[in-house]
Amino acid sequence: MSLISKLKCITFDVTGTLIAYKGELGDYYCMAAKAAGKPCPDYKRMHEGFKTAYTDMAKKYPCFGFAAKIPNIEWWRTCVKDSFIRAGYEYDDETFENIFKRIYASFGSSAPYSVFPDAQPFMRWLRQKGVTVGIVSNAEYRYKDVILPALGLNKGSEWDFGVFSGVVGIEKPDKKIYEIALEMAGNVTPEETLHIGDSFRKDYLPARAVGMHAALLDRFKTLEAQKWSEEGAPVFPDLVSVQEWLTKDETIKVAGSNVN
């Protein structure tokens, strides 16, 4: 019996699994600054500044300010301003607002992202097989309402439900986000569900902790992938390989098979 015949639901991480960033963060911050009449920021400094600012904001106000009831745009305004300051750039309020509006609009559109070519066909194949397809992502509401649809990944044709940290107030690796996914899928059992992601810590471990099956994608040939396999995770280079794995005539194992 094939693995797919034993599953009622498959959930996906988003970034690194279904979509990827185009270019570098500095590209968009630089374009916004130049549009406001300012010199292009140093890419490396900008990237490091953003990483630190984002980490601090996520720690102080997790899930994009959900618990603190901070509006999404205000959470990002603070984060972006701190990113520039940490990178060594300070602007007057009017200039910064012009820069921020461009950055916020860019990352709320399809512009900075590309869809992996195997994502849409695989998700549609699953739904044709009668499998419920879900999204489990540490992302804000714009992914659900704007970004994924703009990229051709639509609710109703590619996926059935989504659990986004900025909407539910819980984020990976908290296993509660996976429990919410099981409920939203119609209270399917963990044993009938597979989660596919690209992070051992945020995707594989918590999904397994609630009893779900889990598999990881290593689209960029990372050094960590070998360790994932050694820890018992099924690891695949793409969703085409996952589809082959799912349709093999074999008995599904809770821990899964090691695949590289």
Short mmCIF file of C-alpha atoms in Angstrom, two decimals:
data_model
loop_
_atom_site.label_atom_id
_atom_site.label_comp_id
_atom_site.label_asym_id
_atom_site.label_seq_id
_atom_site.Cartn_x
_atom_site.Cartn_y
_atom_site.Cartn_z
CA MET A 1 0.00 0.00 0.00
CA SER A 2 1.34 3.46 -0.90
CA LEU A 3 2.01 6.16 1.66
CA ILE A 4 -0.42 8.59 0.02
CA SER A 5 -3.30 6.17 0.57
CA LYS A 6 -2.75 6.37 4.33
CA LEU A 7 -2.83 10.18 4.53
CA LYS A 8 -5.82 12.49 4.80
CA CYS A 9 -3.90 15.75 5.19
CA ILE A 10 -0.54 17.20 4.15
CA THR A 11 0.66 20.55 5.48
CA PHE A 12 3.45 22.75 4.17
CA ASP A 13 5.87 25.34 5.43
CA VAL A 14 6.06 28.31 3.04
CA THR A 15 9.46 29.99 2.61
CA GLY A 16 12.12 27.55 1.45
CA THR A 17 9.46 24.91 0.81
CA LEU A 18 6.93 26.46 -1.57
CA ILE A 19 8.47 29.85 -2.32
CA ALA A 20 11.86 31.57 -2.16
CA TYR A 21 13.10 35.15 -1.92
CA LYS A 22 14.34 36.73 -5.14
CA GLY A 23 17.59 38.64 -4.82
CA GLU A 24 18.88 40.04 -1.54
CA LEU A 25 17.16 42.01 1.19
CA GLY A 26 19.53 44.89 0.43
CA ASP A 27 18.14 45.16 -3.11
CA TYR A 28 14.74 46.28 -1.85
CA TYR A 29 16.05 48.51 0.94
CA CYS A 30 18.49 50.12 -1.48
CA MET A 31 15.83 50.77 -4.13
CA ALA A 32 13.56 52.34 -1.51
CA ALA A 33 16.32 54.62 -0.22
CA LYS A 34 17.33 55.69 -3.73
CA ALA A 35 13.70 56.42 -4.61
CA ALA A 36 13.63 58.77 -1.60
CA GLY A 37 16.74 60.55 -2.91
CA LYS A 38 19.24 58.91 -0.57
CA PRO A 39 22.40 56.90 -1.34
CA CYS A 40 22.11 53.14 -1.57
CA PRO A 41 22.81 51.54 1.83
CA ASP A 42 25.63 49.05 2.19
CA TYR A 43 24.08 45.63 1.50
CA LYS A 44 26.04 43.68 4.09
CA ARG A 45 25.47 46.23 6.84
CA MET A 46 21.80 46.43 5.90
CA HIS A 47 21.41 42.66 6.01
CA GLU A 48 23.09 42.37 9.40
CA GLY A 49 21.12 45.33 10.73
CA PHE A 50 17.87 43.75 9.65
CA LYS A 51 18.73 40.34 11.15
CA THR A 52 19.43 41.90 14.53
CA ALA A 53 16.42 44.22 14.44
CA TYR A 54 14.06 41.42 13.35
CA THR A 55 15.35 39.04 16.02
CA ASP A 56 14.85 41.67 18.71
CA MET A 57 11.34 42.55 17.54
CA ALA A 58 10.34 38.88 17.28
CA LYS A 59 11.57 38.32 20.83
CA LYS A 60 9.85 41.39 22.30
CA TYR A 61 6.67 41.16 20.26
CA PRO A 62 6.34 37.62 18.82
CA CYS A 63 3.94 36.69 16.05
CA PHE A 64 4.21 40.19 14.58
CA GLY A 65 2.85 41.81 17.72
CA PHE A 66 -0.19 39.54 18.07
CA ALA A 67 -0.37 39.45 21.89
CA ALA A 68 0.51 43.13 22.25
CA LYS A 69 -2.16 44.00 19.66
CA ILE A 70 0.36 45.96 17.60
CA PRO A 71 -0.92 46.59 14.07
CA ASN A 72 1.11 44.69 11.48
CA ILE A 73 2.26 47.86 9.73
CA GLU A 74 3.46 49.40 13.02
CA TRP A 75 5.40 46.24 13.91
CA TRP A 76 7.18 46.41 10.58
CA ARG A 77 7.68 50.18 10.76
CA THR A 78 9.59 49.78 14.04
CA CYS A 79 11.56 46.83 12.70
CA VAL A 80 12.57 48.57 9.46
CA LYS A 81 13.56 51.79 11.24
CA ASP A 82 15.71 49.86 13.69
CA SER A 83 17.25 47.94 10.78
CA PHE A 84 18.45 51.16 9.16
CA ILE A 85 19.70 52.59 12.46
CA ARG A 86 21.67 49.43 13.25
CA ALA A 87 23.15 49.57 9.76
CA GLY A 88 24.26 53.16 10.40
CA TYR A 89 21.53 55.07 8.55
CA GLU A 90 19.18 57.55 10.17
CA TYR A 91 16.67 59.61 8.22
CA ASP A 92 14.28 62.39 9.12
CA ASP A 93 10.69 61.29 9.71
CA GLU A 94 9.39 62.28 6.27
CA THR A 95 12.24 60.58 4.40
CA PHE A 96 11.99 57.43 6.48
CA GLU A 97 8.22 57.24 5.93
CA ASN A 98 8.74 57.41 2.17
CA ILE A 99 11.35 54.67 2.35
CA PHE A 100 9.28 52.50 4.67
CA LYS A 101 6.11 52.71 2.56
CA ARG A 102 8.01 51.39 -0.45
CA ILE A 103 9.57 48.54 1.51
CA TYR A 104 6.30 47.56 3.19
CA ALA A 105 4.46 47.60 -0.14
CA SER A 106 7.19 45.55 -1.86
CA PHE A 107 7.20 42.79 0.74
CA GLY A 108 3.41 42.73 0.74
CA SER A 109 3.35 41.94 -2.97
CA SER A 110 4.64 39.10 -5.15
CA ALA A 111 7.71 41.14 -6.21
CA PRO A 112 10.37 39.72 -3.81
CA TYR A 113 9.26 36.10 -4.13
CA SER A 114 9.29 33.26 -6.63
CA VAL A 115 7.35 29.99 -6.50
CA PHE A 116 9.25 26.73 -6.89
CA PRO A 117 7.97 25.18 -10.14
CA ASP A 118 6.98 21.92 -8.44
CA ALA A 119 4.83 23.58 -5.73
CA GLN A 120 1.57 24.27 -7.56
CA PRO A 121 1.43 20.96 -9.50
CA PHE A 122 2.16 18.93 -6.36
CA MET A 123 -0.45 20.73 -4.24
CA ARG A 124 -3.08 20.35 -6.95
CA TRP A 125 -2.21 16.66 -7.35
CA LEU A 126 -2.75 16.13 -3.62
CA ARG A 127 -6.15 17.81 -3.67
CA GLN A 128 -7.16 15.73 -6.71
CA LYS A 129 -6.25 12.67 -4.65
CA GLY A 130 -8.68 13.85 -1.99
CA VAL A 131 -5.96 14.95 0.43
CA THR A 132 -6.63 18.09 2.47
CA VAL A 133 -3.79 20.56 1.96
CA GLY A 134 -2.77 23.06 4.63
CA ILE A 135 -0.21 25.79 5.25
CA VAL A 136 1.63 26.06 8.58
CA SER A 137 3.85 29.13 8.55
CA ASN A 138 5.55 31.70 10.77
CA ALA A 139 4.17 34.45 8.59
CA GLU A 140 1.95 37.48 8.84
CA TYR A 141 -1.57 37.80 7.48
CA ARG A 142 -0.46 39.24 4.14
CA TYR A 143 0.91 35.84 3.10
CA LYS A 144 -2.59 34.42 3.47
CA ASP A 145 -4.53 37.30 1.96
CA VAL A 146 -2.17 38.79 -0.62
CA ILE A 147 1.23 37.19 -1.22
CA LEU A 148 0.36 33.52 -1.81
CA PRO A 149 -2.64 34.35 -4.04
CA ALA A 150 -0.48 36.81 -6.02
CA LEU A 151 2.00 33.98 -6.59
CA GLY A 152 -0.69 31.64 -7.89
CA LEU A 153 -1.04 29.60 -4.69
CA ASN A 154 -4.71 30.08 -3.92
CA LYS A 155 -7.00 28.81 -1.23
CA GLY A 156 -9.45 26.48 -2.92
CA SER A 157 -7.19 25.40 -5.78
CA GLU A 158 -3.79 24.77 -4.14
CA TRP A 159 -4.60 24.70 -0.43
CA ASP A 160 -7.62 24.29 1.83
CA PHE A 161 -6.62 26.04 5.06
CA GLY A 162 -3.76 28.03 6.51
CA VAL A 163 -2.31 28.49 10.00
CA PHE A 164 -0.24 31.68 10.05
CA SER A 165 1.57 32.77 13.21
CA GLY A 166 0.58 36.41 12.77
CA VAL A 167 -3.08 35.37 12.67
CA VAL A 168 -3.24 32.71 15.40
CA GLY A 169 -0.61 34.13 17.77
CA ILE A 170 1.44 30.92 17.97
CA GLU A 171 4.59 30.21 16.01
CA LYS A 172 6.82 27.29 15.17
CA PRO A 173 8.51 25.45 16.83
CA ASP A 174 5.61 25.53 19.32
CA LYS A 175 3.80 22.25 18.64
CA LYS A 176 0.47 23.95 19.35
CA ILE A 177 0.51 25.43 15.86
CA TYR A 178 0.45 21.88 14.48
CA GLU A 179 -2.39 20.93 16.81
CA ILE A 180 -4.34 23.89 15.42
CA ALA A 181 -3.63 22.61 11.91
CA LEU A 182 -5.05 19.20 12.78
CA GLU A 183 -8.22 20.86 14.07
CA MET A 184 -8.56 23.06 10.99
CA ALA A 185 -8.13 20.03 8.75
CA GLY A 186 -11.28 18.57 10.30
CA ASN A 187 -9.78 16.98 13.40
CA VAL A 188 -7.77 14.46 11.41
CA THR A 189 -5.47 12.29 13.48
CA PRO A 190 -1.73 13.01 13.54
CA GLU A 191 -1.09 9.55 12.05
CA GLU A 192 -3.10 10.58 8.99
CA THR A 193 -1.10 13.78 8.48
CA LEU A 194 2.26 14.63 6.94
CA HIS A 195 4.07 17.95 7.35
CA ILE A 196 6.67 19.08 4.81
CA GLY A 197 9.13 21.86 5.62
CA ASP A 198 12.77 22.88 5.45
CA SER A 199 13.71 23.26 9.13
CA PHE A 200 14.59 20.37 11.41
CA ARG A 201 13.89 22.48 14.51
CA LYS A 202 10.74 24.31 13.37
CA ASP A 203 9.15 21.76 11.05
CA TYR A 204 10.33 18.21 11.65
CA LEU A 205 10.69 18.04 15.45
CA PRO A 206 7.42 19.74 16.51
CA ALA A 207 5.37 17.92 13.86
CA ARG A 208 6.79 14.62 15.07
CA ALA A 209 6.17 15.69 18.68
CA VAL A 210 2.41 15.73 18.05
CA GLY A 211 2.57 12.37 16.24
CA MET A 212 2.47 13.63 12.67
CA HIS A 213 4.63 12.22 9.92
CA ALA A 214 7.21 14.72 8.70
CA ALA A 215 9.62 15.18 5.81
CA LEU A 216 12.17 17.86 4.98
CA LEU A 217 13.19 19.53 1.73
CA ASP A 218 16.82 20.39 1.09
CA ARG A 219 16.40 22.54 -2.00
CA PHE A 220 19.70 24.38 -1.56
CA LYS A 221 21.98 21.46 -0.65
CA THR A 222 22.71 22.62 2.88
CA LEU A 223 25.36 21.11 5.14
CA GLU A 224 22.73 20.40 7.80
CA ALA A 225 20.78 18.00 5.57
CA GLN A 226 23.09 15.07 6.27
CA LYS A 227 22.54 15.57 10.01
CA TRP A 228 18.77 15.61 9.44
CA SER A 229 19.02 12.22 7.74
CA GLU A 230 21.18 10.86 10.53
CA GLU A 231 18.49 11.96 13.00
CA GLY A 232 15.92 9.91 11.11
CA ALA A 233 14.26 12.58 8.98
CA PRO A 234 13.25 11.75 5.40
CA VAL A 235 15.08 14.37 3.30
CA PHE A 236 14.28 15.16 -0.33
CA PRO A 237 15.69 17.61 -2.90
CA ASP A 238 12.26 18.66 -4.20
CA LEU A 239 8.54 17.88 -4.22
CA VAL A 240 8.84 15.67 -7.28
CA SER A 241 10.90 13.30 -5.13
CA VAL A 242 8.34 13.56 -2.34
CA GLN A 243 5.58 12.57 -4.78
CA GLU A 244 7.59 9.50 -5.83
CA TRP A 245 8.08 8.58 -2.16
CA LEU A 246 4.37 8.96 -1.43
CA THR A 247 3.29 6.75 -4.31
CA LYS A 248 5.68 3.88 -3.63
CA ASP A 249 3.97 0.67 -2.62
CA GLU A 250 5.21 0.30 0.95
CA THR A 251 4.01 0.65 4.52
CA ILE A 252 4.41 4.09 6.05
CA LYS A 253 6.62 4.28 9.11
CA VAL A 254 6.11 6.86 11.82
CA ALA A 255 9.76 7.91 11.76
CA GLY A 256 9.92 7.70 7.97
CA SER A 257 12.68 6.48 5.73
CA ASN A 258 15.98 8.25 5.20
CA VAL A 259 16.16 9.64 1.70
CA ASN A 260 18.79 11.98 0.29
#
